[in-house]
PDB file of C-alpha atoms and ligand atoms in Angstrom:
ATOM      1  CA  MET A 909     -76.849 -10.156 -38.430  1.00 79.00           C
ATOM      2  CA  SER A 910     -79.121  -7.640 -37.009  1.00 91.00           C
ATOM      3  CA  LYS A 911     -79.755  -7.097 -33.652  1.00 94.00           C
ATOM      4  CA  PHE A 912     -82.827  -6.126 -30.969  1.00 96.00           C
ATOM      5  CA  LEU A 913     -83.207  -4.723 -27.635  1.00 97.00           C
ATOM      6  CA  LEU A 914     -83.716  -7.883 -25.244  1.00 98.00           C
ATOM      7  CA  GLU A 915     -84.778  -7.726 -21.117  1.00 98.00           C
ATOM      8  CA  ILE A 916     -85.879 -10.445 -19.559  1.00 98.00           C
ATOM      9  CA  ILE A 917     -87.308  -9.225 -15.953  1.00 98.00           C
ATOM     10  CA  THR A 918     -88.321 -11.148 -12.930  1.00 97.00           C
ATOM     11  CA  PRO A 919     -90.614 -10.009 -10.113  1.00 96.00           C
ATOM     12  CA  GLU A 920     -87.066  -9.917  -7.909  1.00 94.00           C
ATOM     13  CA  LYS A 921     -84.991  -8.353 -10.733  1.00 95.00           C
ATOM     14  CA  GLN A 922     -83.743  -7.503 -14.119  1.00 97.00           C
ATOM     15  CA  PHE A 923     -82.209 -11.049 -15.292  1.00 98.00           C
ATOM     16  CA  PHE A 924     -80.805 -10.086 -18.331  1.00 98.00           C
ATOM     17  CA  LYS A 925     -80.863  -6.707 -20.730  1.00 98.00           C
ATOM     18  CA  GLY A 926     -78.698  -6.158 -24.329  1.00 97.00           C
ATOM     19  CA  GLU A 927     -78.567  -6.387 -27.746  1.00 97.00           C
ATOM     20  CA  VAL A 928     -78.948  -9.874 -29.188  1.00 97.00           C
ATOM     21  CA  GLU A 929     -79.376 -11.560 -32.684  1.00 96.00           C
ATOM     22  CA  SER A 930     -82.326 -13.949 -31.335  1.00 96.00           C
ATOM     23  CA  ILE A 931     -83.856 -15.629 -28.375  1.00 97.00           C
ATOM     24  CA  ASN A 932     -85.720 -19.364 -28.850  1.00 97.00           C
ATOM     25  CA  ILE A 933     -88.226 -19.665 -26.110  1.00 97.00           C
ATOM     26  CA  PRO A 934     -90.881 -22.387 -25.301  1.00 96.00           C
ATOM     27  CA  SER A 935     -94.637 -21.427 -25.821  1.00 94.00           C
ATOM     28  CA  LEU A 936     -97.687 -22.857 -25.658  1.00 86.00           C
ATOM     29  CA  GLY A 937     -97.662 -23.575 -29.894  1.00 86.00           C
ATOM     30  CA  GLY A 938     -93.836 -25.326 -29.362  1.00 91.00           C
ATOM     31  CA  ALA A 939     -90.715 -23.039 -29.453  1.00 93.00           C
ATOM     32  CA  CYS A 940     -90.228 -19.601 -30.984  1.00 94.00           C
ATOM     33  CA  THR A 941     -87.520 -17.886 -32.242  1.00 95.00           C
ATOM     34  CA  ILE A 942     -87.849 -14.053 -32.165  1.00 96.00           C
ATOM     35  CA  MET A 943     -85.566 -12.234 -34.323  1.00 94.00           C
ATOM     36  CA  ALA A 944     -84.871  -8.435 -35.340  1.00 93.00           C
ATOM     37  CA  GLY A 945     -87.612  -7.498 -37.120  1.00 91.00           C
ATOM     38  CA  HIS A 946     -90.275  -9.693 -35.963  1.00 90.00           C
ATOM     39  CA  GLN A 947     -94.187  -8.930 -36.099  1.00 92.00           C
ATOM     40  CA  PRO A 948     -95.151  -7.115 -32.987  1.00 95.00           C
ATOM     41  CA  MET A 949     -96.776  -9.762 -30.589  1.00 94.00           C
ATOM     42  CA  VAL A 950     -97.461 -11.007 -27.185  1.00 95.00           C
ATOM     43  CA  PHE A 951     -98.056 -14.356 -26.307  1.00 94.00           C
ATOM     44  CA  ALA A 952     -97.329 -16.916 -23.107  1.00 96.00           C
ATOM     45  CA  THR A 953     -94.436 -18.729 -22.675  1.00 96.00           C
ATOM     46  CA  GLU A 954     -94.113 -22.622 -21.268  1.00 96.00           C
ATOM     47  CA  PRO A 955     -91.246 -23.286 -18.534  1.00 97.00           C
ATOM     48  CA  GLY A 956     -88.209 -24.592 -20.141  1.00 97.00           C
ATOM     49  CA  MET A 957     -85.070 -23.723 -21.770  1.00 96.00           C
ATOM     50  CA  ILE A 958     -84.388 -20.540 -23.248  1.00 97.00           C
ATOM     51  CA  THR A 959     -81.352 -19.731 -25.731  1.00 96.00           C
ATOM     52  CA  ILE A 960     -79.992 -16.310 -26.163  1.00 96.00           C
ATOM     53  CA  VAL A 961     -77.648 -15.445 -29.511  1.00 95.00           C
ATOM     54  CA  GLU A 962     -75.586 -12.357 -28.708  1.00 93.00           C
ATOM     55  CA  GLU A 963     -72.891 -11.962 -31.679  1.00 88.00           C
ATOM     56  CA  GLY A 964     -72.394 -15.734 -32.518  1.00 82.00           C
ATOM     57  CA  ARG A 965     -72.619 -16.579 -28.873  1.00 91.00           C
ATOM     58  CA  THR A 966     -75.062 -18.746 -27.316  1.00 93.00           C
ATOM     59  CA  ARG A 967     -76.185 -19.124 -23.878  1.00 94.00           C
ATOM     60  CA  GLU A 968     -79.325 -20.646 -22.379  1.00 95.00           C
ATOM     61  CA  ALA A 969     -80.976 -20.331 -19.240  1.00 97.00           C
ATOM     62  CA  PHE A 970     -84.283 -21.846 -17.289  1.00 97.00           C
ATOM     63  CA  MET A 971     -87.239 -19.572 -17.685  1.00 98.00           C
ATOM     64  CA  SER A 972     -90.412 -20.368 -16.010  1.00 97.00           C
ATOM     65  CA  GLU A 973     -93.831 -20.305 -17.406  1.00 96.00           C
ATOM     66  CA  GLY A 974     -94.251 -16.176 -18.437  1.00 97.00           C
ATOM     67  CA  PHE A 975     -94.908 -13.891 -21.500  1.00 97.00           C
ATOM     68  CA  ILE A 976     -93.460 -12.178 -23.675  1.00 97.00           C
ATOM     69  CA  GLU A 977     -93.829  -9.028 -25.582  1.00 97.00           C
ATOM     70  CA  VAL A 978     -92.164  -8.766 -28.901  1.00 96.00           C
ATOM     71  CA  ARG A 979     -92.423  -4.627 -29.983  1.00 93.00           C
ATOM     72  CA  PRO A 980     -90.671  -2.727 -32.608  1.00 86.00           C
ATOM     73  CA  ASP A 981     -87.963  -1.141 -29.980  1.00 83.00           C
ATOM     74  CA  GLU A 982     -87.422  -3.700 -27.515  1.00 94.00           C
ATOM     75  CA  THR A 983     -88.436  -7.153 -26.789  1.00 97.00           C
ATOM     76  CA  ILE A 984     -89.466  -7.950 -22.968  1.00 98.00           C
ATOM     77  CA  ALA A 985     -89.976 -11.262 -21.415  1.00 98.00           C
ATOM     78  CA  PHE A 986     -91.378 -11.365 -17.951  1.00 98.00           C
ATOM     79  CA  SER A 987     -91.181 -14.761 -15.449  1.00 98.00           C
ATOM     80  CA  GLU A 988     -91.449 -15.560 -12.256  1.00 95.00           C
ATOM     81  CA  ALA A 989     -88.232 -17.534 -12.148  1.00 98.00           C
ATOM     82  CA  VAL A 990     -85.261 -17.089 -14.723  1.00 98.00           C
ATOM     83  CA  GLU A 991     -81.809 -18.704 -13.834  1.00 97.00           C
ATOM     84  CA  TRP A 992     -78.325 -19.725 -15.478  1.00 96.00           C
ATOM     85  CA  PRO A 993     -76.987 -23.084 -15.667  1.00 95.00           C
ATOM     86  CA  GLU A 994     -75.187 -22.141 -12.527  1.00 94.00           C
ATOM     87  CA  ASP A 995     -77.510 -21.029 -10.824  1.00 95.00           C
ATOM     88  CA  ILE A 996     -79.934 -23.884 -10.269  1.00 96.00           C
ATOM     89  CA  ASP A 997     -79.708 -25.871  -7.531  1.00 97.00           C
ATOM     90  CA  GLU A 998     -80.135 -29.511  -8.575  1.00 97.00           C
ATOM     91  CA  ARG A 999     -81.078 -31.242  -5.798  1.00 98.00           C
ATOM     92  CA  ARG A1000     -84.297 -28.652  -5.254  1.00 98.00           C
ATOM     93  CA  ALA A1001     -85.361 -29.558  -8.706  1.00 98.00           C
ATOM     94  CA  LYS A1002     -84.768 -33.254  -8.073  1.00 98.00           C
ATOM     95  CA  GLU A1003     -86.830 -33.122  -4.828  1.00 98.00           C
ATOM     96  CA  ALA A1004     -89.244 -30.741  -6.678  1.00 98.00           C
ATOM     97  CA  LYS A1005     -89.337 -33.594  -9.751  1.00 98.00           C
ATOM     98  CA  GLU A1006     -90.604 -36.556  -6.994  1.00 97.00           C
ATOM     99  CA  ARG A1007     -93.026 -34.705  -5.207  1.00 96.00           C
ATOM    100  CA  ALA A1008     -94.665 -33.546  -8.401  1.00 95.00           C
ATOM    101  CA  GLU A1009     -94.441 -37.031  -9.350  1.00 95.00           C
ATOM    102  CA  GLU A1010     -95.786 -38.242  -5.810  1.00 94.00           C
ATOM    103  CA  MET A1011     -98.994 -35.917  -6.174  1.00 92.00           C
ATOM    104  CA  LEU A1012     -99.695 -37.040  -9.929  1.00 92.00           C
ATOM    105  CA  ARG A1013     -99.588 -40.581  -8.766  1.00 91.00           C
ATOM    106  CA  ARG A1014    -102.337 -39.459  -6.222  1.00 88.00           C
ATOM    107  CA  ASN A1015    -104.704 -38.217  -8.979  1.00 71.00           C
ATOM    108  CA  ARG A1016    -106.707 -35.744  -7.407  1.00 75.00           C
ATOM    109  CA  SER A1017    -108.693 -32.939  -9.234  1.00 88.00           C
ATOM    110  CA  ALA A1018    -108.740 -31.935 -12.510  1.00 88.00           C
ATOM    111  CA  ALA A1019    -107.194 -28.310 -11.177  1.00 88.00           C
ATOM    112  CA  GLU A1020    -104.746 -29.840  -8.746  1.00 89.00           C
ATOM    113  CA  TYR A1021    -103.209 -32.141 -11.529  1.00 91.00           C
ATOM    114  CA  LYS A1022    -102.343 -29.192 -13.843  1.00 91.00           C
ATOM    115  CA  LEU A1023    -100.200 -27.842 -11.050  1.00 93.00           C
ATOM    116  CA  ASN A1024     -98.237 -30.937 -10.741  1.00 94.00           C
ATOM    117  CA  ARG A1025     -97.946 -31.374 -14.327  1.00 94.00           C
ATOM    118  CA  ILE A1026     -96.439 -28.059 -14.840  1.00 95.00           C
ATOM    119  CA  ALA A1027     -94.295 -27.787 -11.152  1.00 96.00           C
ATOM    120  CA  LEU A1028     -92.976 -31.468 -12.660  1.00 97.00           C
ATOM    121  CA  GLN A1029     -92.377 -29.623 -16.342  1.00 96.00           C
ATOM    122  CA  ARG A1030     -90.412 -26.768 -14.260  1.00 98.00           C
ATOM    123  CA  ALA A1031     -88.539 -29.145 -12.665  1.00 98.00           C
ATOM    124  CA  PHE A1032     -87.633 -31.644 -15.495  1.00 97.00           C
ATOM    125  CA  ALA A1033     -86.221 -28.133 -17.601  1.00 97.00           C
ATOM    126  CA  ARG A1034     -84.185 -26.911 -14.425  1.00 97.00           C
ATOM    127  CA  LEU A1035     -82.682 -30.380 -14.432  1.00 96.00           C
ATOM    128  CA  ARG A1036     -82.029 -30.213 -18.648  1.00 95.00           C
ATOM    129  CA  VAL A1037     -80.807 -26.826 -18.564  1.00 96.00           C
ATOM    130  CA  LYS A1038     -78.489 -27.414 -15.459  1.00 95.00           C
ATOM    131  CA  HIS A1039     -76.793 -30.661 -17.359  1.00 91.00           C
ATOM    132  CA  HIS A1040     -77.045 -28.925 -21.404  1.00 84.00           C
ATOM    133  CA  GLY A1041     -76.152 -25.356 -20.569  1.00 66.00           C
ATOM    134  CA  ASP A1042     -72.755 -24.599 -19.579  1.00 65.00           C
ATOM    135  CA  ALA A1043     -71.884 -21.401 -17.496  1.00 63.00           C
ATOM    136  CA  GLY A1044     -71.151 -18.813 -19.737  1.00 68.00           C
ATOM    137  CA  TRP A1045     -71.124 -17.835 -23.328  1.00 67.00           C
ATOM    138  CA  LYS A1046     -70.333 -20.332 -26.090  1.00 74.00           C
ATOM    139  CA  ASP A1047     -69.091 -19.446 -29.233  1.00 69.00           C
ATOM    140  CA  GLU A1048     -71.410 -21.301 -32.335  1.00 67.00           C
TER     141      GLU A1048
HETATM  142  P1  LIG B1487     -89.974 -25.450  -5.523  1.00 95.07           P
HETATM  143  O1  LIG B1487     -91.053 -26.357  -5.338  1.00 95.07           O
HETATM  144  O2  LIG B1487     -88.462 -25.926  -5.440  1.00 95.07           O
HETATM  145  O3  LIG B1487     -90.086 -24.198  -4.862  1.00 95.07           O
HETATM  146  P2  LIG B1487     -90.718 -24.431  -7.793  1.00 95.07           P
HETATM  147  O4  LIG B1487     -90.595 -25.444  -9.312  1.00 95.07           O
HETATM  148  O5  LIG B1487     -92.053 -24.455  -7.641  1.00 95.07           O
HETATM  149  O6  LIG B1487     -89.883 -25.487  -6.946  1.00 95.07           O
HETATM  150  P3  LIG B1487     -90.592 -21.535  -8.559  1.00 95.07           P
HETATM  151  O7  LIG B1487     -92.023 -21.080  -8.193  1.00 95.07           O
HETATM  152  O8  LIG B1487     -90.237 -21.703  -9.967  1.00 95.07           O
HETATM  153  O9  LIG B1487     -90.413 -23.239  -7.578  1.00 95.07           O
HETATM  154  O10 LIG B1487     -89.744 -20.596  -7.918  1.00 95.07           O
HETATM  155  C1  LIG B1487     -89.531 -20.001  -6.962  1.00 95.07           C
HETATM  156  C2  LIG B1487     -88.198 -19.638  -6.268  1.00 95.07           C
HETATM  157  O11 LIG B1487     -87.409 -20.045  -6.172  1.00 95.07           O
HETATM  158  C3  LIG B1487     -87.671 -18.474  -7.675  1.00 95.07           C
HETATM  159  O12 LIG B1487     -86.955 -17.005  -6.842  1.00 95.07           O
HETATM  160  C4  LIG B1487     -86.525 -19.254  -7.998  1.00 95.07           C
HETATM  161  O13 LIG B1487     -85.618 -18.854  -9.174  1.00 95.07           O
HETATM  162  C5  LIG B1487     -86.250 -20.136  -7.011  1.00 95.07           C
HETATM  163  N1  LIG B1487     -85.807 -21.788  -7.444  1.00 95.07           N
HETATM  164  C6  LIG B1487     -86.862 -22.538  -7.433  1.00 95.07           C
HETATM  165  N2  LIG B1487     -86.203 -23.695  -7.582  1.00 95.07           N
HETATM  166  C7  LIG B1487     -84.863 -23.487  -8.146  1.00 95.07           C
HETATM  167  C8  LIG B1487     -83.649 -24.351  -8.061  1.00 95.07           C
HETATM  168  N3  LIG B1487     -84.237 -25.762  -8.464  1.00 95.07           N
HETATM  169  N4  LIG B1487     -82.751 -23.983  -8.498  1.00 95.07           N
HETATM  170  C9  LIG B1487     -82.719 -22.232  -8.078  1.00 95.07           C
HETATM  171  N5  LIG B1487     -83.872 -21.660  -7.513  1.00 95.07           N
HETATM  172  C10 LIG B1487     -84.730 -22.021  -7.421  1.00 95.07           C
END
């Protein structure tokens, strides 16, 4: 299968750089799979699980809200936070989930509601990746 260069960057580090077959990434319009030859575009991504396929092996990670730029020569994803399952602190994610749920119950302004809803989405996604994504690459 054709490959393309994928780079995933956070403010602190280069999380991933390599030739891949595809990346599946959650976007506002639903999950999107990018493969070699995809038309150039930029879109916003949602917090959730990303799946990278490299030489028939897959690896999953958590990616927070961000952007992805698909170019003919390289695809770059930018996000505030990206974590492999083994780097996710489950207790911290559970605490973040409880905090966000409590804040949502208090039902404040629309702006606060939005922030807490997205914090809850991050926490749920981290817990899902932690439980679903085993450490390392998996053969398909
Ligand atoms: P919290 O309220 O626990 O900080 P958050 O969703 O607001 O959660 P982010 O803003 O997404 O946190 O991330 C801030 C930094 O903390 C990033 O570097 C991110 O990788 C790290 N981080 C946040 N939650 C976790 C977690 N559960 N496990 C590992 N790293 C985490």
